[in-house]
XYZ file of C-alpha atoms in Angstrom:
694
model
C -93.579 -40.081 37.609
C -92.455 -38.968 41.483
C -94.288 -41.268 43.799
C -94.297 -39.182 46.797
C -94.325 -35.669 45.267
C -96.110 -36.185 41.914
C -92.671 -34.835 40.070
C -93.102 -35.549 36.514
C -89.524 -36.242 35.154
C -89.015 -35.157 31.107
C -86.391 -37.663 29.496
C -83.936 -35.752 27.770
C -80.764 -38.169 26.280
C -81.329 -41.400 24.581
C -81.102 -44.475 26.167
C -78.289 -45.153 24.014
C -76.210 -42.716 25.524
C -76.883 -44.120 28.719
C -73.496 -45.681 29.739
C -71.682 -42.689 28.660
C -73.969 -40.016 30.949
C -73.992 -42.607 34.086
C -70.245 -42.913 33.912
C -69.163 -39.332 33.706
C -69.410 -36.667 35.847
C -66.970 -33.197 35.936
C -63.355 -32.797 35.754
C -61.013 -35.203 33.474
C -63.050 -37.583 31.086
C -61.096 -39.728 28.587
C -62.823 -42.157 26.034
C -61.695 -45.297 24.449
C -63.196 -47.861 22.537
C -63.876 -50.177 25.835
C -63.833 -48.394 28.872
C -64.713 -44.586 29.967
C -62.613 -43.234 32.416
C -62.997 -40.172 34.599
C -61.108 -38.535 37.541
C -61.657 -36.472 40.779
C -58.939 -34.790 42.450
C -58.904 -34.361 46.147
C -56.465 -32.711 48.371
C -54.949 -35.986 49.207
C -56.090 -38.079 46.551
C -57.499 -39.172 43.169
C -60.498 -41.099 42.833
C -60.977 -42.773 39.469
C -64.626 -44.142 38.211
C -64.933 -46.088 35.323
C -67.600 -47.743 33.103
C -67.628 -50.703 30.282
C -69.107 -49.598 27.288
C -71.243 -52.652 26.687
C -73.015 -55.578 28.550
C -70.334 -57.964 27.459
C -67.423 -55.848 28.809
C -69.596 -55.374 31.999
C -69.977 -59.199 32.357
C -65.863 -59.711 31.463
C -64.930 -57.290 34.208
C -66.908 -58.805 37.218
C -65.614 -62.174 36.426
C -61.715 -61.455 35.391
C -61.615 -58.381 37.452
C -60.219 -54.685 36.725
C -56.753 -53.807 36.521
C -55.701 -50.245 37.380
C -52.406 -48.677 36.724
C -50.715 -45.576 37.066
C -47.999 -44.031 34.636
C -46.069 -41.121 36.359
C -45.268 -38.663 33.306
C -44.683 -35.255 34.861
C -42.554 -34.548 37.551
C -41.781 -30.725 38.712
C -41.821 -29.212 35.548
C -39.986 -31.750 33.645
C -41.373 -34.588 31.894
C -39.581 -37.884 32.494
C -39.642 -41.475 31.214
C -42.837 -43.167 32.493
C -42.862 -44.676 35.914
C -45.602 -47.516 36.114
C -47.229 -48.523 39.531
C -49.618 -51.344 39.757
C -52.627 -49.950 42.107
C -54.689 -53.456 42.480
C -52.054 -56.284 43.579
C -55.001 -58.603 42.556
C -57.708 -57.700 39.666
C -60.563 -55.480 41.227
C -63.765 -57.457 41.388
C -67.236 -56.860 42.758
C -67.699 -57.303 45.914
C -68.901 -60.839 46.599
C -72.599 -61.693 47.638
C -72.653 -62.338 51.457
C -70.727 -58.871 51.540
C -74.331 -57.451 49.665
C -76.696 -58.920 52.135
C -76.168 -56.758 55.076
C -76.276 -53.491 52.891
C -78.927 -54.074 50.427
C -81.548 -52.204 52.716
C -79.371 -49.495 53.554
C -80.671 -47.890 50.000
C -82.843 -48.868 46.950
C -79.659 -48.752 44.800
C -77.612 -51.298 46.600
C -80.242 -53.617 46.306
C -80.820 -53.015 42.672
C -77.343 -53.257 41.881
C -77.377 -56.263 43.759
C -80.015 -57.970 41.947
C -78.543 -57.112 38.624
C -75.131 -58.885 39.614
C -76.420 -61.837 41.470
C -79.815 -62.366 40.565
C -81.115 -65.622 38.636
C -83.542 -63.223 36.757
C -83.865 -59.589 36.545
C -87.094 -57.965 36.570
C -86.759 -54.817 38.945
C -89.955 -53.834 40.695
C -89.659 -49.794 40.328
C -93.258 -48.878 40.901
C -92.411 -46.862 43.752
C -88.897 -45.703 42.591
C -90.388 -43.363 39.530
C -88.025 -44.256 36.903
C -90.388 -47.408 35.705
C -90.155 -45.740 32.210
C -86.667 -46.985 31.522
C -87.090 -50.670 32.977
C -89.343 -51.450 29.734
C -86.734 -50.129 27.431
C -84.461 -52.711 27.278
C -83.772 -56.584 27.113
C -83.013 -58.136 30.598
C -79.204 -58.042 29.822
C -79.212 -54.609 28.963
C -81.194 -53.552 31.960
C -78.674 -55.324 34.313
C -75.651 -53.437 32.744
C -77.576 -50.327 32.823
C -79.223 -50.377 36.008
C -75.711 -51.338 37.267
C -73.898 -48.340 36.331
C -76.989 -46.057 36.854
C -76.881 -47.677 40.723
C -73.145 -46.686 40.751
C -73.655 -43.145 39.634
C -76.501 -42.560 42.240
C -74.469 -44.149 45.063
C -70.388 -44.290 45.629
C -70.754 -46.764 47.742
C -72.226 -49.204 45.124
C -69.755 -48.202 42.974
C -66.840 -49.408 45.137
C -68.679 -52.041 45.851
C -68.920 -52.714 42.017
C -65.417 -52.416 41.539
C -66.068 -49.473 39.218
C -64.123 -47.059 41.659
C -60.652 -46.607 43.340
C -58.736 -44.210 45.288
C -55.012 -43.107 44.849
C -53.831 -41.790 48.077
C -49.892 -41.869 47.125
C -49.807 -38.745 45.094
C -47.606 -35.751 45.022
C -48.735 -32.153 44.426
C -45.992 -31.812 41.580
C -47.050 -34.924 39.401
C -49.018 -35.572 36.277
C -50.395 -39.205 36.043
C -51.836 -41.197 33.340
C -54.215 -44.100 34.562
C -55.460 -47.193 32.588
C -58.094 -49.308 33.888
C -57.769 -52.656 31.951
C -59.701 -55.848 31.873
C -57.846 -59.139 30.689
C -59.265 -61.635 28.495
C -57.557 -64.620 26.463
C -58.697 -62.747 22.970
C -57.783 -59.013 23.838
C -57.102 -56.591 26.213
C -59.826 -53.895 26.994
C -58.933 -50.881 28.506
C -59.580 -47.208 29.144
C -57.177 -44.046 30.462
C -57.325 -40.556 31.799
C -54.726 -38.099 32.336
C -54.772 -35.876 35.439
C -52.810 -33.816 37.997
C -53.221 -33.428 41.538
C -53.531 -29.358 41.035
C -56.330 -29.954 38.520
C -59.388 -27.868 39.356
C -62.309 -29.867 41.298
C -65.120 -27.130 41.332
C -68.292 -27.829 39.982
C -70.123 -25.145 38.209
C -73.727 -25.050 39.266
C -76.748 -25.424 36.804
C -77.576 -22.153 35.077
C -80.367 -19.702 33.853
C -82.966 -21.694 35.783
C -86.391 -20.734 34.735
C -89.962 -21.766 35.342
C -93.054 -21.870 33.110
C -96.732 -22.089 34.964
C -99.373 -24.140 33.084
C -102.326 -26.031 33.878
C -101.701 -27.307 37.506
C -98.181 -27.863 36.128
C -94.997 -25.902 36.569
C -92.106 -26.769 34.331
C -88.600 -26.246 35.114
C -85.629 -25.416 32.214
C -82.068 -24.693 32.688
C -79.102 -24.795 30.632
C -76.609 -27.699 30.878
C -72.964 -26.802 31.874
C -69.970 -27.104 29.450
C -67.314 -29.787 30.247
C -69.279 -30.587 33.368
C -71.314 -33.813 33.285
C -73.745 -34.597 36.125
C -74.604 -37.772 36.821
C -78.083 -36.492 37.957
C -79.801 -33.170 39.610
C -81.653 -32.460 42.728
C -84.813 -30.441 41.973
C -85.842 -28.338 45.782
C -88.755 -26.007 45.916
C -90.011 -23.615 48.540
C -93.182 -21.539 49.572
C -91.026 -18.737 51.047
C -87.805 -18.932 49.172
C -85.936 -19.854 52.296
C -86.651 -23.364 53.379
C -86.048 -25.140 50.319
C -86.988 -29.021 50.115
C -85.752 -31.781 47.429
C -89.263 -32.488 45.366
C -88.525 -35.843 45.141
C -86.749 -39.007 46.906
C -85.177 -39.977 43.498
C -83.007 -37.300 41.898
C -83.589 -36.272 38.135
C -81.762 -38.029 35.574
C -81.563 -37.255 31.935
C -81.858 -40.320 29.823
C -83.859 -39.807 26.592
C -83.606 -36.793 24.038
C -86.552 -34.359 23.715
C -86.674 -30.658 21.613
C -85.682 -29.192 24.625
C -82.197 -31.476 24.776
C -81.131 -30.247 21.242
C -80.963 -26.783 22.438
C -78.624 -27.984 25.422
C -81.534 -27.863 28.173
C -82.617 -29.811 30.887
C -86.429 -29.783 31.211
C -88.859 -31.277 34.466
C -92.142 -30.550 35.885
C -93.458 -30.557 38.956
C -97.419 -30.603 40.146
C -98.450 -27.588 41.590
C -99.121 -28.242 45.701
C -102.823 -26.916 46.903
C -103.078 -23.604 48.279
C -99.871 -22.301 46.857
C -99.708 -18.886 44.990
C -95.828 -18.543 44.976
C -93.208 -21.062 44.413
C -89.559 -20.898 44.451
C -87.320 -23.369 43.009
C -83.669 -24.324 42.431
C -81.597 -26.761 40.834
C -77.989 -28.732 41.908
C -76.087 -30.900 40.233
C -74.644 -34.024 41.702
C -71.702 -36.173 40.080
C -70.931 -39.483 39.829
C -68.395 -39.187 42.700
C -71.464 -38.124 44.971
C -69.956 -34.405 44.759
C -72.755 -31.645 44.998
C -72.559 -28.439 43.328
C -73.600 -24.834 44.439
C -77.219 -24.124 43.534
C -78.891 -22.572 40.538
C -80.447 -19.279 40.599
C -83.810 -19.199 41.901
C -87.032 -19.306 39.531
C -89.992 -17.796 40.623
C -93.570 -19.473 39.966
C -96.330 -17.395 40.212
C -99.484 -19.597 40.220
C -103.277 -18.069 39.013
C -105.733 -20.402 40.631
C -108.364 -21.354 37.925
C -111.588 -22.902 38.509
C -111.823 -26.180 40.033
C -115.189 -26.826 38.080
C -117.033 -26.731 34.705
C -120.740 -26.164 34.241
C -122.629 -29.682 33.682
C -126.099 -29.325 31.572
C -128.709 -30.746 33.536
C -131.613 -30.363 31.534
C -132.475 -29.713 27.974
C -136.433 -29.441 26.970
C -139.159 -27.520 24.766
C -142.636 -27.071 25.756
C -143.845 -25.936 22.533
C -141.405 -27.812 20.018
C -140.741 -24.383 19.149
C -138.282 -22.796 22.220
C -135.567 -24.586 23.892
C -134.857 -24.287 27.774
C -131.030 -25.117 28.614
C -130.398 -25.762 32.279
C -127.060 -26.368 34.050
C -125.507 -26.900 37.259
C -122.491 -24.979 38.444
C -121.149 -24.529 42.405
C -122.672 -21.419 43.788
C -119.839 -20.966 46.010
C -117.754 -19.848 43.099
C -119.984 -17.177 41.476
C -117.686 -14.337 42.914
C -115.003 -15.885 40.692
C -116.997 -16.171 37.346
C -117.481 -13.104 34.869
C -120.335 -15.033 33.587
C -121.472 -18.052 31.246
C -121.289 -18.187 27.862
C -123.999 -20.144 25.720
C -123.162 -22.100 22.735
C -124.998 -23.758 19.732
C -124.119 -25.587 16.683
C -125.766 -27.612 13.854
C -123.069 -30.124 15.077
C -120.015 -30.717 17.988
C -117.699 -29.706 15.548
C -119.579 -26.525 14.668
C -120.482 -24.993 18.012
C -120.242 -21.573 18.862
C -121.372 -18.823 21.065
C -124.550 -17.583 19.832
C -124.405 -14.270 18.090
C -125.532 -11.154 19.668
C -125.855 -12.754 23.220
C -124.182 -11.207 26.052
C -123.044 -13.127 28.939
C -125.488 -14.999 31.234
C -125.043 -13.413 34.577
C -122.860 -15.686 37.053
C -125.787 -16.397 39.339
C -128.285 -17.792 36.616
C -128.248 -21.515 35.401
C -131.038 -21.619 32.761
C -131.567 -19.804 29.441
C -134.040 -20.325 26.573
C -133.208 -20.145 23.228
C -136.353 -18.448 21.257
C -134.825 -19.443 17.622
C -133.290 -22.965 17.733
C -132.454 -24.849 14.948
C -133.810 -28.444 13.817
C -130.807 -29.827 15.205
C -128.982 -28.472 18.281
C -125.733 -29.198 19.992
C -125.448 -26.947 23.089
C -122.746 -26.246 25.418
C -122.247 -23.794 28.366
C -118.969 -22.178 28.991
C -117.849 -20.734 32.623
C -115.865 -17.839 32.035
C -113.203 -16.687 34.771
C -112.378 -13.099 35.845
C -108.980 -13.936 34.255
C -110.542 -14.686 31.047
C -109.927 -18.490 31.048
C -112.758 -20.569 29.786
C -114.218 -24.091 31.441
C -116.234 -25.669 28.856
C -119.331 -28.077 29.743
C -119.966 -31.542 27.637
C -121.923 -30.730 24.844
C -125.316 -32.196 24.852
C -128.133 -32.434 21.508
C -131.353 -31.302 21.392
C -133.921 -32.043 18.581
C -137.486 -30.229 17.646
C -139.743 -32.866 17.045
C -139.863 -33.461 13.208
C -141.625 -36.503 11.870
C -141.762 -35.307 8.065
C -139.367 -37.003 5.697
C -137.774 -35.231 3.022
C -138.790 -36.315 -0.902
C -136.789 -38.934 -2.493
C -134.018 -37.701 -4.899
C -134.514 -37.398 -8.574
C -132.648 -37.242 -11.881
C -130.166 -40.182 -10.927
C -127.308 -40.334 -13.760
C -124.141 -42.243 -13.825
C -121.023 -42.258 -16.420
C -118.868 -45.215 -16.215
C -115.519 -45.422 -17.614
C -113.447 -48.377 -18.847
C -111.843 -49.261 -15.586
C -115.387 -49.489 -13.975
C -115.389 -46.155 -12.125
C -119.187 -44.915 -11.376
C -119.595 -40.859 -11.212
C -123.327 -40.751 -9.469
C -125.082 -37.773 -9.347
C -128.648 -36.370 -8.755
C -130.696 -33.645 -8.230
C -130.334 -31.456 -4.554
C -133.433 -31.821 -2.155
C -134.800 -28.199 -1.362
C -135.399 -29.197 2.170
C -133.828 -26.683 4.486
C -133.222 -29.395 7.550
C -131.573 -31.711 4.941
C -128.881 -33.612 6.668
C -127.662 -35.853 3.537
C -127.917 -38.553 1.444
C -127.151 -42.809 1.835
C -126.518 -44.516 -1.365
C -127.704 -48.055 -2.274
C -126.563 -50.694 -4.886
C -127.201 -54.102 -6.281
C -125.807 -56.198 -8.744
C -129.285 -57.442 -10.090
C -132.904 -55.262 -10.541
C -134.615 -57.737 -8.367
C -131.813 -58.074 -5.671
C -131.737 -56.120 -2.213
C -129.878 -53.366 -2.371
C -126.491 -52.759 0.221
C -125.612 -49.292 1.421
C -122.432 -48.442 0.428
C -121.836 -45.035 2.249
C -120.942 -45.360 5.912
C -122.738 -42.003 7.137
C -125.019 -39.686 5.282
C -122.860 -37.659 2.587
C -123.848 -33.974 2.189
C -123.175 -33.742 -1.206
C -125.043 -34.855 -4.592
C -122.259 -36.977 -5.931
C -120.294 -40.029 -5.279
C -117.828 -42.000 -7.078
C -118.151 -45.998 -6.919
C -116.005 -48.679 -8.014
C -117.315 -51.559 -9.958
C -115.340 -54.913 -10.793
C -115.713 -55.661 -14.655
C -114.334 -59.077 -14.040
C -117.500 -60.245 -13.925
C -120.683 -61.735 -15.761
C -122.991 -58.823 -14.603
C -123.834 -56.624 -17.222
C -125.586 -54.134 -15.229
C -125.434 -52.170 -11.906
C -128.421 -50.720 -9.682
C -128.431 -47.672 -7.812
C -130.909 -45.873 -5.497
C -130.813 -42.728 -2.933
C -132.323 -42.228 0.123
C -132.262 -38.232 1.775
C -131.858 -37.762 5.201
C -132.765 -34.707 7.429
C -131.433 -33.515 10.773
C -133.776 -35.555 12.936
C -132.984 -38.750 11.023
C -135.863 -39.089 9.074
C -135.522 -40.732 5.929
C -136.981 -40.485 2.368
C -138.556 -43.273 0.334
C -135.722 -44.776 -1.859
C -135.349 -43.147 -5.314
C -136.168 -45.193 -8.579
C -133.466 -47.451 -9.194
C -130.879 -46.458 -11.937
C -130.205 -49.300 -14.110
C -126.333 -48.675 -15.689
C -124.899 -50.550 -17.974
C -121.392 -51.657 -17.703
C -118.546 -51.955 -20.183
C -118.058 -55.757 -21.030
C -114.350 -56.542 -20.029
C -114.979 -60.684 -19.807
C -114.095 -62.581 -22.557
C -116.256 -65.269 -24.165
C -115.651 -69.020 -22.908
C -113.490 -70.411 -26.298
C -115.348 -72.719 -28.472
C -114.242 -76.598 -28.565
C -112.813 -78.062 -31.631
C -114.368 -81.200 -33.121
C -112.532 -83.935 -35.544
C -112.403 -82.460 -39.225
C -113.769 -84.445 -42.343
C -111.131 -84.636 -45.086
C -111.711 -85.279 -48.361
C -109.803 -84.966 -51.477
C -110.713 -81.079 -52.421
C -110.454 -79.635 -48.813
C -111.375 -79.932 -44.882
C -114.653 -79.559 -43.440
C -113.265 -77.583 -40.089
C -116.081 -78.599 -37.156
C -116.666 -76.656 -33.436
C -118.917 -76.736 -30.529
C -120.025 -72.945 -29.973
C -119.307 -71.116 -26.813
C -121.425 -71.485 -23.962
C -121.201 -67.393 -23.732
C -124.561 -65.626 -24.575
C -123.565 -62.747 -26.115
C -121.004 -63.915 -29.079
C -121.502 -62.070 -31.891
C -119.515 -64.063 -34.774
C -116.913 -66.706 -34.951
C -113.726 -66.043 -36.843
C -111.729 -69.277 -38.242
C -107.953 -69.404 -38.675
C -105.607 -71.432 -39.955
C -101.741 -71.699 -40.027
C -99.265 -73.881 -42.000
C -98.166 -76.433 -39.214
C -94.397 -75.272 -40.121
C -95.238 -71.581 -39.742
C -96.517 -69.887 -36.754
C -98.399 -67.489 -38.169
C -102.139 -67.577 -38.095
C -104.433 -65.871 -40.790
C -108.031 -65.392 -40.407
C -109.909 -67.019 -43.139
C -113.195 -66.474 -42.747
C -115.829 -64.731 -40.214
C -119.134 -66.406 -39.365
C -121.968 -65.134 -37.677
C -123.147 -66.879 -34.336
C -126.144 -69.047 -34.557
C -128.751 -70.635 -32.497
C -126.934 -74.320 -33.640
C -124.861 -75.940 -30.843
C -122.287 -76.590 -33.586
C -120.594 -74.768 -36.052
C -118.796 -75.773 -39.513
C -116.908 -74.298 -42.246
C -115.287 -75.766 -45.416
C -112.003 -75.055 -46.405
C -111.043 -75.872 -49.953
C -107.108 -76.109 -50.172
C -105.022 -75.888 -53.347
C -101.907 -77.294 -51.934
C -102.219 -80.772 -50.142
C -98.468 -81.302 -50.051
C -98.545 -79.790 -46.280
C -100.241 -80.058 -42.904
C -102.368 -77.327 -41.439
C -103.686 -76.393 -38.179
C -107.468 -74.781 -37.597
C -108.487 -73.100 -34.692
C -111.467 -70.804 -33.635
C -111.911 -67.760 -31.719
C -115.247 -66.372 -30.274
C -115.819 -62.795 -30.453
C -118.631 -61.187 -28.178
C -121.013 -57.869 -28.716
C -118.623 -55.709 -26.776
C -115.579 -57.318 -29.394
C -113.883 -59.117 -26.450
C -112.086 -62.057 -28.055
C -112.127 -65.373 -26.424
C -108.866 -67.687 -26.288
C -108.142 -69.447 -29.376
C -109.458 -72.751 -29.450
C -107.100 -75.746 -28.896
C -106.024 -76.283 -32.493
C -106.762 -79.540 -34.616
C -103.748 -80.702 -37.167
C -105.030 -81.686 -40.777
C -103.414 -83.442 -43.505
C -105.182 -82.899 -46.548
C -105.803 -85.522 -49.450
C -104.116 -84.843 -52.804
C -106.451 -83.182 -55.256
C -105.399 -85.649 -58.176
C -106.224 -89.221 -57.379
C -103.649 -91.956 -58.557
C -105.159 -94.180 -61.364
C -107.184 -97.015 -60.877
C -105.943 -100.609 -60.167
C -106.278 -102.684 -62.653
C -107.894 -106.556 -62.828
C -105.725 -108.838 -64.796
C -107.593 -112.227 -65.016
C -109.407 -114.446 -62.779
C -109.666 -118.220 -62.576
C -112.109 -120.508 -61.498
C -111.173 -123.977 -59.728
C -114.283 -126.106 -59.901
C -113.137 -129.280 -57.715
C -112.038 -127.009 -54.982
C -114.933 -124.697 -55.230
C -112.784 -121.820 -55.327
C -112.207 -118.680 -57.624
C -108.646 -116.876 -57.749
C -108.881 -113.256 -58.433
C -105.911 -111.457 -59.602
C -104.830 -107.525 -60.618
C -101.709 -105.521 -61.037
C -100.488 -101.873 -59.767
C -96.912 -101.233 -60.965
C -96.803 -97.919 -58.441
C -94.511 -97.423 -55.566
C -95.913 -95.961 -52.057
C -98.567 -98.802 -51.711
C -99.275 -99.523 -48.098
C -102.332 -101.905 -48.691
C -104.989 -102.945 -51.127
C -108.701 -102.437 -49.973
C -110.834 -104.845 -51.470
C -114.799 -103.760 -51.558
C -117.677 -106.723 -52.140
C -121.315 -106.771 -53.063
C -123.336 -109.763 -53.090
C -126.630 -110.093 -55.292
C -126.756 -106.216 -55.152
C -124.671 -102.898 -56.024
C -124.134 -101.815 -52.217
C -120.472 -102.449 -51.970
C -118.646 -102.642 -48.507
C -115.271 -102.859 -47.514
C -114.554 -106.331 -47.426
C -110.876 -107.001 -47.333
C -107.801 -104.928 -46.666
C -104.773 -106.928 -48.094
C -100.916 -106.075 -47.244
C -98.827 -104.498 -49.898
C -97.117 -107.517 -52.073
C -100.500 -109.489 -52.809
C -101.628 -109.424 -56.014
C -104.221 -112.157 -55.949
C -107.078 -113.764 -53.673
C -108.583 -117.072 -53.630
C -112.081 -116.697 -52.734
C -115.028 -119.595 -52.176
C -117.615 -120.325 -54.616
C -120.610 -119.061 -53.174
C -123.361 -121.208 -55.573
C -126.062 -119.229 -56.967
C -125.170 -115.879 -56.317
C -123.914 -112.973 -57.879
C -120.520 -111.188 -56.631
C -119.192 -108.120 -57.674
C -115.903 -106.708 -56.532
C -113.809 -103.631 -56.522
C -110.248 -102.802 -55.394
C -108.193 -99.879 -54.468
C -105.008 -99.072 -53.473
C -103.842 -97.088 -50.385
C -100.566 -95.370 -50.243
C -98.386 -94.332 -47.122
C -99.285 -90.875 -47.207
C -102.671 -91.473 -46.853
C -103.847 -91.037 -49.901
C -105.788 -93.456 -51.934
C -106.307 -94.227 -55.844
C -109.487 -94.185 -57.867
C -111.616 -97.345 -57.006
C -111.287 -100.248 -59.896
C -113.730 -101.204 -62.294
C -116.361 -103.502 -60.935
C -115.710 -107.371 -61.206
C -118.975 -109.251 -61.936
C -118.866 -113.137 -61.184
C -121.856 -115.630 -61.124
C -121.707 -118.745 -59.713
C-alpha cells in the first residue's frame, strides 16, 4: 500500500474500534458513554486528549464547544473536599477556517482535518497517502468523524487546532486531579473524565518481541502489543547494515482491522524486499496520541534467499512422425549456473500433470526433450529447479498425436424411471483406450432434434436426468455419443424410447341437461377430450347430503356423448349427478360440475274427469267442462287433435278454470284430452279422449 517504499499494511483492529484506538495512547485512560479521555504527564504540565464516541457528539462538540474542568481531590497525602477549577473560560472549539488556511500545506493531516471540519463534501483523495483502503469503509459522516480523529492522533498540532487537546500548567507535584471534559446541549450533558497525578509515570514501553518471516519478495514483521500501552501508530524502520536505519514509509502503520494475528495480541506488517539485498534489519517504535515516541524494539534480521527471476517458456511442441513428440523451451542462459536442471512433466489433463517417471533432471544447458512414448493427449510443463530446491514451472501446453478414427457408438442403453420423474440412464462401456467421455442427448418426441444435456463429456457410463411429468408427453428419447481424447466423436447411439409415468389428470367431462321421466333420470355428458380415458364413473348424491356415491362404471367409447339411466326408488328428494373420467394410468379427472335433478313420482295422480259439454248453435260455440277435486294444482294442460289422432298441447289453463268455450269447426272432428299439472312438477294421468263432430 505504501506509495514510496511499497510497504504493505496488514490491518488489524476493526473499524468499529477506530475511535477508541485513535483517541488512546499511553498513561491514564478513562472511558464513559460519551467521551473518552486520556492524559499525558510532563514535569511542568498535564496534557489531556479526548475523543467523542460518535459522529453526532463530534459535530455537537465542534458547534457547542468542550468545557474542561479540574477537580483537586488529594493534596499531600490527605483527601480534601473537591476543589473545582474551570480550565476553559469559553467552551473550546476548533479553530475557524481562516486559521487553517495557512497550515493546510504544513502536512497532509492538516489538509484532511480541515476538509473534514469545513468541506461541503468529504471525499478525501488518498491515492498517494497509502490509507486508501479505509476510505471506502464508511459513509461520508463517518468518514469526516473518523478521519478527523485519525489526523488528530497523527499530529498534536492538528489535535490542538481541532479542540481535542489542552495542557494544564498550573499543577503541583503533591496533588491528584480528576479532569472532566463536557459537551453542553439542550437535551443532556455529554462528558468523560480521567483521574491523574503529576507524579504518574510517563515512560513509553517499546514494542516487544519483533520477529520477521521471509517469503517470496516480501518480509513479514510481527510484534507483540504492549499491555496498557495503546499507541496511535507505529514507525517501521529498516537498515541494510544494522546501524543506519530509515523509516520504510512516510505514512506510519496504523492498526484498524482485526486479523488472525490481532486475536493473539500481535501486530503485523509486510515490506517488499529491495533489489540486491541479502540481509535486512528491522526495528519498530510506538507513537502515542500526544506525539511521544517510544524507544525502539529489538532488531529483527531477515535473510533473503535469492531465487530465479525467470521461468521456462515452452517455445515449440511438434511430432515429425506422429509417434514421438519434441518439446523445446526458452530460458535465460546467464541463469544456468543457478540451476540444478529442468524437470519435464506430463499429464492427460492440466490437473494430472506429473514428472515423467524414471526420468532424471535434464541438464541446465539443455533446451529440448524428445518424448518417445507420448500419450494420445499430452499436457507438458517444464519446471526449472533452483539449486536451493525451489521450483519455477512454465505454463502447460497441449500436444496431440493425429487421430482421426472415432470411437464406436455406445450400445445397450437402458433407463429406469421412478414416480417422481427421475431417469437413471446407463449404457455399455466402450473399449477404446483413448476414450475421453460421453455426451448425452435427449428429445421429447421421436422425430424431434436431440438436445445435449451434458455440458461436457462425462467419464462414466451412467447419468441421472429429471423429467417433468406434468406434461402430455408419454415418452422421452435418449441417445449417447462417445468422444475420444482427440475429440473425435462416434455416431449417435440408437435412440432409447422411455415410457414416462402418467401423472396428468384427464380433462373433466361436461354435464348435459338430464332427461327425467316418471321412473328415473337419464344422465348425459360430453366425453373428456383426453385420448387415454379408460372409463367413466357416474356419481350421485342427495342434495341435502354431501356424500357422493359411485353408482356406475361405464367403459369409454368412441361416441362424443355418454349417458346412463338411473331408475330411482324415491322421488321425494332432489339429487345431484356428476361424472369422473379415469385414464389408463388410473389418473382421475376433476369431478364434472354437477347437475341437480328433481324426479317425477312413480305413482301418477288420477286422471281429470270430463263432466259434460254443451253446444251453442246460435253463437257456434261449444263449452267443455271438467272436474278435478285434488289440491296442489298449478294448471291444466289441454291437448287437441283435429281430424286425426295426433294430439298436441293446445292450451294451458290457470288453476280454477273448469270449463272452456271453443268455437265450432264446421265439418271437422275435434278430439280433446286434458291433464292436471301440480305445483311440484308432477302431472296427472291424461284424461279419456273427448270426441266432437260438427
